[in-house]
mmCIF file of C-alpha atoms in Angstrom:
data_model
loop_
_atom_site.group_PDB
_atom_site.id
_atom_site.type_symbol
_atom_site.label_atom_id
_atom_site.label_comp_id
_atom_site.label_asym_id
_atom_site.label_seq_id
_atom_site.Cartn_x
_atom_site.Cartn_y
_atom_site.Cartn_z
ATOM 1 C CA PRO A 18 114.858 81.267 -124.245
ATOM 2 C CA ARG A 19 112.018 82.863 -122.276
ATOM 3 C CA ALA A 20 109.016 80.761 -121.470
ATOM 4 C CA GLY A 21 105.809 81.630 -123.274
ATOM 5 C CA PRO A 22 102.687 82.733 -121.392
ATOM 6 C CA ALA A 23 101.102 79.223 -121.689
ATOM 7 C CA GLU A 24 104.164 77.576 -120.124
ATOM 8 C CA SER A 25 104.332 80.058 -117.238
ATOM 9 C CA LYS A 26 100.609 79.433 -116.608
ATOM 10 C CA ASN A 27 101.242 75.672 -116.427
ATOM 11 C CA GLU A 28 104.123 76.248 -114.035
ATOM 12 C CA ALA A 29 101.887 78.359 -111.784
ATOM 13 C CA ALA A 30 99.201 75.655 -111.858
ATOM 14 C CA MET A 31 101.783 72.995 -111.024
ATOM 15 C CA SER A 32 103.120 75.000 -108.094
ATOM 16 C CA GLU A 33 99.560 75.329 -106.787
ATOM 17 C CA LEU A 34 99.051 71.566 -106.971
ATOM 18 C CA VAL A 35 102.199 70.711 -105.049
ATOM 19 C CA PRO A 36 101.047 70.199 -101.463
ATOM 20 C CA GLU A 37 102.864 72.039 -98.751
ATOM 21 C CA PRO A 38 104.918 69.777 -96.510
ATOM 22 C CA ARG A 39 102.653 68.710 -93.611
ATOM 23 C CA GLN A 40 103.809 69.502 -90.141
ATOM 24 C CA LYS A 41 104.242 66.405 -88.010
ATOM 25 C CA PRO A 42 101.763 66.217 -85.143
ATOM 26 C CA VAL A 43 103.303 66.902 -81.788
ATOM 27 C CA VAL A 44 103.577 63.584 -79.973
ATOM 28 C CA PRO A 45 103.151 64.051 -76.228
ATOM 29 C CA MET A 46 106.080 62.760 -74.250
ATOM 30 C CA LYS A 47 105.441 59.534 -72.427
ATOM 31 C CA PRO A 48 105.544 59.934 -68.658
ATOM 32 C CA MET A 49 108.799 58.534 -67.460
ATOM 33 C CA GLY A 50 108.598 55.680 -65.029
ATOM 34 C CA ILE A 51 110.322 56.782 -61.866
ATOM 35 C CA ASN A 52 112.059 54.111 -59.917
ATOM 36 C CA ALA A 53 110.708 54.774 -56.426
ATOM 37 C CA SER A 54 113.258 52.460 -54.836
ATOM 38 C CA LEU A 55 116.031 54.826 -55.972
ATOM 39 C CA LEU A 56 114.375 58.031 -54.798
ATOM 40 C CA GLY A 57 112.727 56.692 -51.656
ATOM 41 C CA TYR A 58 109.114 56.011 -50.655
ATOM 42 C CA ILE A 59 106.511 58.624 -51.691
ATOM 43 C CA GLY A 60 103.361 57.217 -50.059
ATOM 44 C CA ILE A 61 100.848 57.165 -52.945
ATOM 45 C CA ASP A 62 99.497 53.811 -51.750
ATOM 46 C CA THR A 63 98.201 55.391 -48.500
ATOM 47 C CA ILE A 64 95.218 56.773 -50.502
ATOM 48 C CA ILE A 65 93.483 53.403 -49.963
ATOM 49 C CA GLU A 66 93.926 53.684 -46.188
ATOM 50 C CA GLN A 67 92.711 57.317 -46.285
ATOM 51 C CA MET A 68 89.586 56.264 -48.177
ATOM 52 C CA ARG A 69 88.992 53.411 -45.736
ATOM 53 C CA LYS A 70 89.240 55.750 -42.714
ATOM 54 C CA LYS A 71 86.846 58.227 -44.300
ATOM 55 C CA THR A 72 84.308 55.490 -45.105
ATOM 56 C CA MET A 73 84.583 54.161 -41.553
ATOM 57 C CA LYS A 74 83.829 57.623 -40.172
ATOM 58 C CA THR A 75 80.881 58.444 -42.427
ATOM 59 C CA GLY A 76 79.535 54.945 -43.119
ATOM 60 C CA PHE A 77 77.698 54.187 -46.341
ATOM 61 C CA ASP A 78 74.122 53.658 -47.550
ATOM 62 C CA PHE A 79 72.801 50.451 -49.047
ATOM 63 C CA ASN A 80 69.150 50.085 -50.026
ATOM 64 C CA ILE A 81 67.788 46.661 -50.934
ATOM 65 C CA MET A 82 64.272 45.941 -52.195
ATOM 66 C CA VAL A 83 62.509 42.572 -51.981
ATOM 67 C CA VAL A 84 59.688 41.743 -54.404
ATOM 68 C CA GLY A 85 57.581 38.599 -54.743
ATOM 69 C CA GLN A 86 54.395 36.890 -53.639
ATOM 70 C CA SER A 87 53.779 36.500 -49.918
ATOM 71 C CA GLY A 88 54.865 33.196 -48.410
ATOM 72 C CA LEU A 89 58.126 32.944 -50.372
ATOM 73 C CA GLY A 90 60.296 33.805 -47.352
ATOM 74 C CA LYS A 91 61.451 37.265 -48.492
ATOM 75 C CA SER A 92 61.781 38.710 -44.988
ATOM 76 C CA THR A 93 63.470 35.574 -43.666
ATOM 77 C CA LEU A 94 66.020 35.650 -46.468
ATOM 78 C CA VAL A 95 66.937 39.312 -45.880
ATOM 79 C CA ASN A 96 67.219 38.646 -42.141
ATOM 80 C CA THR A 97 69.537 35.717 -42.961
ATOM 81 C CA LEU A 98 71.616 37.862 -45.359
ATOM 82 C CA PHE A 99 72.369 40.447 -42.679
ATOM 83 C CA LYS A 100 72.239 38.038 -39.710
ATOM 84 C CA SER A 101 69.782 40.224 -37.837
ATOM 85 C CA GLN A 102 66.081 41.087 -37.745
ATOM 86 C CA VAL A 103 66.242 43.776 -40.424
ATOM 87 C CA SER A 104 62.995 42.930 -42.188
ATOM 88 C CA ARG A 105 59.460 42.639 -40.804
ATOM 89 C CA LYS A 106 58.648 39.532 -38.777
ATOM 90 C CA SER A 107 59.231 36.501 -40.920
ATOM 91 C CA SER A 108 56.439 34.445 -39.334
ATOM 92 C CA GLY A 109 53.964 35.476 -42.060
ATOM 93 C CA TRP A 110 50.936 37.722 -41.647
ATOM 94 C CA ASN A 111 49.422 38.316 -38.207
ATOM 95 C CA ARG A 112 45.784 37.338 -37.852
ATOM 96 C CA GLU A 113 44.712 40.985 -37.705
ATOM 97 C CA GLU A 114 46.947 41.876 -40.655
ATOM 98 C CA LYS A 115 45.230 41.102 -43.955
ATOM 99 C CA ILE A 116 46.955 40.854 -47.322
ATOM 100 C CA PRO A 117 46.892 44.435 -48.665
ATOM 101 C CA LYS A 118 44.481 45.080 -51.536
ATOM 102 C CA THR A 119 47.157 46.948 -53.464
ATOM 103 C CA VAL A 120 50.949 46.923 -53.394
ATOM 104 C CA GLU A 121 52.302 48.774 -50.380
ATOM 105 C CA ILE A 122 55.851 49.990 -49.994
ATOM 106 C CA LYS A 123 57.411 49.626 -46.554
ATOM 107 C CA ALA A 124 60.953 50.887 -45.944
ATOM 108 C CA ILE A 125 62.725 49.922 -42.719
ATOM 109 C CA GLY A 126 66.084 51.521 -41.883
ATOM 110 C CA HIS A 127 68.870 50.092 -39.710
ATOM 111 C CA VAL A 128 72.509 50.766 -38.937
ATOM 112 C CA ILE A 129 74.665 47.640 -39.016
ATOM 113 C CA GLU A 130 78.259 47.851 -37.812
ATOM 114 C CA GLU A 131 80.973 45.298 -38.476
ATOM 115 C CA GLY A 132 84.729 45.688 -38.102
ATOM 116 C CA GLY A 133 84.291 49.412 -37.427
ATOM 117 C CA VAL A 134 82.428 49.991 -40.742
ATOM 118 C CA LYS A 135 78.892 51.363 -40.493
ATOM 119 C CA MET A 136 76.272 50.476 -43.077
ATOM 120 C CA LYS A 137 73.016 52.392 -43.172
ATOM 121 C CA LEU A 138 70.816 49.618 -44.499
ATOM 122 C CA THR A 139 67.282 50.170 -45.746
ATOM 123 C CA VAL A 140 65.112 47.173 -46.581
ATOM 124 C CA ILE A 141 62.191 48.051 -48.867
ATOM 125 C CA ASP A 142 59.394 45.496 -48.692
ATOM 126 C CA THR A 143 56.484 45.309 -51.154
ATOM 127 C CA PRO A 144 53.620 43.437 -49.419
ATOM 128 C CA GLY A 145 50.650 42.758 -51.679
ATOM 129 C CA PHE A 146 52.700 42.212 -54.842
ATOM 130 C CA GLY A 147 51.316 39.324 -56.919
ATOM 131 C CA ASP A 148 48.766 38.316 -54.236
ATOM 132 C CA GLN A 149 45.589 39.583 -55.926
ATOM 133 C CA ILE A 150 43.267 37.812 -58.368
ATOM 134 C CA ASN A 151 44.032 40.523 -60.929
ATOM 135 C CA ASN A 152 47.731 41.463 -60.781
ATOM 136 C CA GLU A 153 47.684 43.650 -63.880
ATOM 137 C CA ASN A 154 50.185 46.526 -63.649
ATOM 138 C CA CYS A 155 50.927 45.758 -59.988
ATOM 139 C CA TRP A 156 54.575 46.628 -60.740
ATOM 140 C CA GLU A 157 53.618 50.296 -61.312
ATOM 141 C CA PRO A 158 53.734 51.457 -57.622
ATOM 142 C CA ILE A 159 57.200 49.858 -57.337
ATOM 143 C CA GLU A 160 58.506 51.633 -60.452
ATOM 144 C CA LYS A 161 56.948 54.879 -59.144
ATOM 145 C CA TYR A 162 58.735 54.469 -55.786
ATOM 146 C CA ILE A 163 62.125 53.811 -57.468
ATOM 147 C CA ASN A 164 61.740 56.889 -59.697
ATOM 148 C CA GLU A 165 60.638 59.035 -56.735
ATOM 149 C CA GLN A 166 63.958 58.249 -55.012
ATOM 150 C CA TYR A 167 65.874 59.330 -58.155
ATOM 151 C CA GLU A 168 63.800 62.528 -58.249
ATOM 152 C CA LYS A 169 64.530 63.235 -54.579
ATOM 153 C CA PHE A 170 68.283 62.816 -55.190
ATOM 154 C CA LEU A 171 68.156 64.975 -58.346
ATOM 155 C CA LYS A 172 66.363 67.819 -56.537
ATOM 156 C CA GLU A 173 68.971 67.767 -53.769
ATOM 157 C CA GLU A 174 71.741 67.778 -56.381
ATOM 158 C CA VAL A 175 70.462 70.870 -58.253
ATOM 159 C CA ASN A 176 69.880 72.909 -55.081
ATOM 160 C CA ILE A 177 72.002 76.075 -54.952
ATOM 161 C CA ALA A 178 72.918 75.419 -51.316
ATOM 162 C CA ARG A 179 73.216 71.668 -51.502
ATOM 163 C CA LYS A 180 74.154 69.381 -48.661
ATOM 164 C CA LYS A 181 77.735 68.206 -48.362
ATOM 165 C CA ARG A 182 76.436 64.636 -48.356
ATOM 166 C CA ILE A 183 73.141 64.003 -50.123
ATOM 167 C CA PRO A 184 71.091 61.307 -48.323
ATOM 168 C CA ASP A 185 70.918 58.349 -50.702
ATOM 169 C CA THR A 186 67.537 56.611 -50.731
ATOM 170 C CA ARG A 187 67.920 55.219 -54.275
ATOM 171 C CA VAL A 188 67.278 51.468 -54.613
ATOM 172 C CA HIS A 189 70.654 49.814 -55.262
ATOM 173 C CA CYS A 190 69.416 46.252 -55.590
ATOM 174 C CA CYS A 191 66.089 44.494 -56.134
ATOM 175 C CA LEU A 192 65.847 40.817 -55.168
ATOM 176 C CA TYR A 193 63.030 39.343 -57.266
ATOM 177 C CA PHE A 194 61.639 36.124 -55.749
ATOM 178 C CA ILE A 195 60.547 33.433 -58.186
ATOM 179 C CA SER A 196 58.169 30.731 -56.955
ATOM 180 C CA PRO A 197 59.810 27.244 -57.005
ATOM 181 C CA THR A 198 57.217 25.744 -59.375
ATOM 182 C CA GLY A 199 59.716 23.907 -61.585
ATOM 183 C CA HIS A 200 57.634 25.076 -64.577
ATOM 184 C CA SER A 201 57.863 28.298 -66.584
ATOM 185 C CA LEU A 202 58.006 31.831 -65.242
ATOM 186 C CA ARG A 203 54.597 33.443 -64.794
ATOM 187 C CA PRO A 204 53.583 36.300 -67.154
ATOM 188 C CA LEU A 205 53.706 38.567 -64.054
ATOM 189 C CA ASP A 206 57.377 37.661 -63.427
ATOM 190 C CA LEU A 207 58.313 38.458 -67.037
ATOM 191 C CA GLU A 208 56.234 41.653 -67.064
ATOM 192 C CA PHE A 209 57.809 42.931 -63.827
ATOM 193 C CA MET A 210 61.405 42.188 -64.833
ATOM 194 C CA LYS A 211 60.903 43.570 -68.352
ATOM 195 C CA HIS A 212 59.743 46.948 -67.008
ATOM 196 C CA LEU A 213 61.899 47.237 -63.900
ATOM 197 C CA SER A 214 65.240 45.978 -65.292
ATOM 198 C CA LYS A 215 65.495 49.346 -67.095
ATOM 199 C CA VAL A 216 65.398 51.333 -63.840
ATOM 200 C CA VAL A 217 66.978 49.116 -61.148
ATOM 201 C CA ASN A 218 69.491 46.273 -60.671
ATOM 202 C CA ILE A 219 67.388 43.101 -60.570
ATOM 203 C CA ILE A 220 68.801 39.905 -59.071
ATOM 204 C CA PRO A 221 66.440 36.939 -59.667
ATOM 205 C CA VAL A 222 66.211 34.452 -56.792
ATOM 206 C CA ILE A 223 64.421 31.080 -56.662
ATOM 207 C CA ALA A 224 62.825 31.007 -53.221
ATOM 208 C CA LYS A 225 62.396 27.970 -50.948
ATOM 209 C CA ALA A 226 64.701 25.870 -53.145
ATOM 210 C CA ASP A 227 64.523 22.977 -50.640
ATOM 211 C CA THR A 228 61.110 22.066 -52.119
ATOM 212 C CA MET A 229 62.838 20.847 -55.309
ATOM 213 C CA THR A 230 65.180 17.923 -55.958
ATOM 214 C CA LEU A 231 68.706 18.716 -57.225
ATOM 215 C CA GLU A 232 67.738 17.682 -60.799
ATOM 216 C CA GLU A 233 64.554 19.803 -60.698
ATOM 217 C CA LYS A 234 66.530 22.764 -59.366
ATOM 218 C CA THR A 235 69.201 22.561 -62.123
ATOM 219 C CA GLU A 236 66.537 22.171 -64.828
ATOM 220 C CA PHE A 237 64.433 25.051 -63.461
ATOM 221 C CA LYS A 238 67.449 27.389 -63.280
ATOM 222 C CA GLN A 239 68.281 26.653 -66.933
ATOM 223 C CA ARG A 240 64.663 27.203 -67.972
ATOM 224 C CA VAL A 241 64.471 30.557 -66.143
ATOM 225 C CA ARG A 242 67.750 31.726 -67.765
ATOM 226 C CA LYS A 243 66.448 30.702 -71.205
ATOM 227 C CA GLU A 244 63.117 32.496 -70.711
ATOM 228 C CA LEU A 245 64.831 35.694 -69.560
ATOM 229 C CA GLU A 246 67.120 35.573 -72.593
ATOM 230 C CA VAL A 247 64.243 34.900 -75.071
ATOM 231 C CA ASN A 248 62.285 37.832 -73.601
ATOM 232 C CA GLY A 249 65.321 40.140 -73.759
ATOM 233 C CA ILE A 250 65.385 40.711 -69.991
ATOM 234 C CA GLU A 251 68.737 41.912 -68.646
ATOM 235 C CA PHE A 252 69.378 41.171 -64.986
ATOM 236 C CA TYR A 253 72.339 42.305 -62.866
ATOM 237 C CA PRO A 254 75.281 42.084 -63.685
ATOM 238 C CA GLN A 255 74.351 43.403 -67.144
ATOM 239 C CA LYS A 256 76.703 42.376 -69.974
ATOM 240 C CA GLU A 257 77.185 45.890 -71.377
ATOM 241 C CA PHE A 258 78.483 47.221 -68.046
ATOM 242 C CA ASP A 259 81.438 44.820 -67.762
ATOM 243 C CA GLU A 260 84.435 47.133 -67.686
ATOM 244 C CA ASP A 261 87.262 44.766 -68.592
ATOM 245 C CA LEU A 262 88.084 41.156 -69.432
ATOM 246 C CA GLU A 263 88.471 40.205 -65.759
ATOM 247 C CA ASP A 264 84.982 41.570 -64.968
ATOM 248 C CA LYS A 265 83.536 39.845 -68.041
ATOM 249 C CA THR A 266 85.026 36.448 -67.113
ATOM 250 C CA GLU A 267 83.819 36.682 -63.499
ATOM 251 C CA ASN A 268 80.341 37.971 -64.409
ATOM 252 C CA ASP A 269 79.857 35.488 -67.284
ATOM 253 C CA LYS A 270 80.363 32.666 -64.775
ATOM 254 C CA ILE A 271 77.690 34.195 -62.512
ATOM 255 C CA ARG A 272 75.278 34.800 -65.435
ATOM 256 C CA GLN A 273 75.697 31.339 -66.958
ATOM 257 C CA GLU A 274 75.967 29.170 -63.834
ATOM 258 C CA SER A 275 74.717 30.854 -60.648
ATOM 259 C CA MET A 276 71.744 32.932 -61.823
ATOM 260 C CA PRO A 277 69.053 32.742 -60.625
ATOM 261 C CA PHE A 278 70.316 31.844 -57.129
ATOM 262 C CA ALA A 279 68.313 28.935 -55.662
ATOM 263 C CA VAL A 280 68.165 29.792 -51.968
ATOM 264 C CA VAL A 281 66.797 28.787 -48.591
ATOM 265 C CA GLY A 282 66.556 31.326 -45.779
ATOM 266 C CA SER A 283 66.309 30.709 -42.042
ATOM 267 C CA ASP A 284 66.828 32.682 -38.863
ATOM 268 C CA LYS A 285 66.800 29.580 -36.631
ATOM 269 C CA GLU A 286 69.994 27.993 -35.312
ATOM 270 C CA TYR A 287 70.646 24.278 -34.883
ATOM 271 C CA GLN A 288 73.516 22.189 -33.588
ATOM 272 C CA VAL A 289 75.223 20.171 -36.371
ATOM 273 C CA ASN A 290 78.436 18.199 -35.614
ATOM 274 C CA GLY A 291 79.135 20.404 -32.607
ATOM 275 C CA LYS A 292 78.676 23.635 -34.614
ATOM 276 C CA ARG A 293 75.787 26.106 -34.481
ATOM 277 C CA VAL A 294 74.370 26.634 -37.975
ATOM 278 C CA LEU A 295 71.440 28.510 -39.492
ATOM 279 C CA GLY A 296 69.069 25.977 -40.958
ATOM 280 C CA ARG A 297 65.636 24.491 -41.542
ATOM 281 C CA LYS A 298 64.610 21.308 -39.759
ATOM 282 C CA THR A 299 62.900 18.621 -41.842
ATOM 283 C CA PRO A 300 61.888 15.044 -40.970
ATOM 284 C CA TRP A 301 64.966 13.768 -42.856
ATOM 285 C CA GLY A 302 67.521 16.167 -41.428
ATOM 286 C CA ILE A 303 68.641 19.799 -41.248
ATOM 287 C CA ILE A 304 69.068 21.918 -44.350
ATOM 288 C CA GLU A 305 72.064 24.131 -43.645
ATOM 289 C CA VAL A 306 71.597 27.582 -45.143
ATOM 290 C CA GLU A 307 75.303 28.298 -45.594
ATOM 291 C CA ASN A 308 76.245 24.845 -46.891
ATOM 292 C CA LEU A 309 76.743 25.025 -50.686
ATOM 293 C CA ASN A 310 75.787 21.352 -51.026
ATOM 294 C CA HIS A 311 72.352 22.244 -49.613
ATOM 295 C CA CYS A 312 71.584 25.606 -51.290
ATOM 296 C CA GLU A 313 73.142 28.670 -52.934
ATOM 297 C CA PHE A 314 72.499 31.149 -50.143
ATOM 298 C CA ALA A 315 76.250 31.590 -49.477
ATOM 299 C CA LEU A 316 76.816 32.379 -53.186
ATOM 300 C CA LEU A 317 74.082 35.035 -53.127
ATOM 301 C CA ARG A 318 75.429 36.572 -49.895
ATOM 302 C CA ASP A 319 79.001 36.707 -51.223
ATOM 303 C CA PHE A 320 77.767 38.170 -54.518
ATOM 304 C CA VAL A 321 75.556 40.915 -53.045
ATOM 305 C CA ILE A 322 77.737 41.870 -50.061
ATOM 306 C CA ARG A 323 81.314 40.649 -50.438
ATOM 307 C CA THR A 324 82.107 41.123 -54.142
ATOM 308 C CA HIS A 325 79.518 43.334 -55.908
ATOM 309 C CA LEU A 326 78.074 45.716 -53.284
ATOM 310 C CA GLN A 327 80.162 48.689 -54.442
ATOM 311 C CA ASP A 328 79.422 47.874 -58.090
ATOM 312 C CA LEU A 329 75.665 47.713 -57.383
ATOM 313 C CA LYS A 330 75.924 51.232 -55.964
ATOM 314 C CA GLU A 331 78.018 52.470 -58.912
ATOM 315 C CA VAL A 332 75.731 50.993 -61.603
ATOM 316 C CA THR A 333 72.743 52.573 -59.808
ATOM 317 C CA HIS A 334 74.444 55.988 -59.807
ATOM 318 C CA ASN A 335 76.222 55.954 -63.181
ATOM 319 C CA ILE A 336 73.644 54.101 -65.281
ATOM 320 C CA HIS A 337 70.096 53.997 -63.835
ATOM 321 C CA TYR A 338 70.141 57.373 -62.058
ATOM 322 C CA GLU A 339 72.037 58.998 -64.942
ATOM 323 C CA THR A 340 69.419 57.721 -67.436
ATOM 324 C CA TYR A 341 66.626 59.140 -65.240
ATOM 325 C CA ARG A 342 68.480 62.454 -64.804
ATOM 326 C CA ALA A 343 69.134 62.883 -68.533
ATOM 327 C CA LYS A 344 65.476 62.156 -69.363
ATOM 328 C CA ARG A 345 64.225 64.610 -66.703
ATOM 329 C CA LEU A 346 66.500 67.402 -67.923
ATOM 330 C CA ASN A 347 65.622 66.662 -71.534
ATOM 331 C CA ASP A 348 61.867 66.753 -70.808
ATOM 332 C CA ASN A 349 62.420 70.031 -68.954
ATOM 333 C CA GLY A 350 64.159 71.651 -71.942
ATOM 334 C CA GLY A 351 67.627 71.218 -70.451
ATOM 335 C CA LEU A 352 66.693 73.051 -67.232
ATOM 336 C CA PRO A 353 67.013 71.382 -63.838
ATOM 337 C CA PRO A 354 63.667 70.451 -62.222
ATOM 338 C CA MET A 355 62.286 73.047 -59.829
ATOM 339 C CA THR A 356 63.357 72.438 -56.244
ATOM 340 C CA VAL A 357 61.023 72.811 -53.280
ATOM 341 C CA GLU A 358 62.532 76.223 -52.396
ATOM 342 C CA THR A 359 62.190 77.654 -55.907
ATOM 343 C CA GLU A 360 58.614 76.342 -56.180
ATOM 344 C CA GLU A 361 57.754 78.153 -52.901
ATOM 345 C CA ASN A 362 59.450 81.365 -54.129
ATOM 346 C CA HIS A 363 57.602 81.081 -57.441
ATOM 347 C CA GLU A 364 54.241 80.776 -55.650
ATOM 348 C CA SER A 365 54.992 83.732 -53.327
ATOM 349 C CA ASN A 366 55.866 85.913 -56.353
ATOM 350 C CA LEU A 367 52.540 85.209 -58.039
#
């Protein structure tokens, strides 16, 4: 018997409702592991040696800024870090040289060579910071300087005929010197770190730690960590930039135990048990700068130079500079900022 019109309609509706068989997504083939021992040596691992040779030829830039009140031994510490006179004389102010009325920025460049590797080191000093009666907003010239270096790099980057290697003057690391009071952080310390931690890698350092007993030092370190946490201040290495579990484990240890580094700097050598050591002479003996039982200078040096130097540079480029760049382009309606050449051309056309 033939189906009535109502039945054929239902059949048509049913056929519409039946979903078409879905095509299976194409699964990309997994790359096959090739057993190199069967086919012979390829030489992929030589990339590390190639990179090393290239770095040795060109050298690399590292720019470190020191901030804190005068008399905390900033210059001495930087000289101790790099085992040479890289910062201004550490003997304090000369008689003719008065404390500046406002914050000055002094950048001193050096080339340090070790094991055939050249480092173009720039030490940026900030005399006058925190030395006035009214220190309100004295962090502003420092923030301005840091942003000016990002701007300089950005303008070089957007040039049509840009240099093969853009000179890098961006601040990779800021050592912030905390006075060894044993009490709380000053409002100025909190204000500075709150503003500047957004634009630069800040490493807090307790200066002249030999003025405190071991118990006072431990207690003060804990108090500083607590105050930074309560005020939401992120110092380097920042938690959100840990790339994997290994990084997280290593950096957590630094954040929870070492920070802020309680240090003593000295560029004077003394003889201790037949060895020449950097140290400070006191009536009760010599404080050895590189002895971990005496201070944490060696921890700071290893952290800044031997384990995290490359990461400091990468975080500066990928996070702080990138944030500045995105904001600049956004404020400029997505257009790159005008370079010096285009500004000159623009003026000549008017």
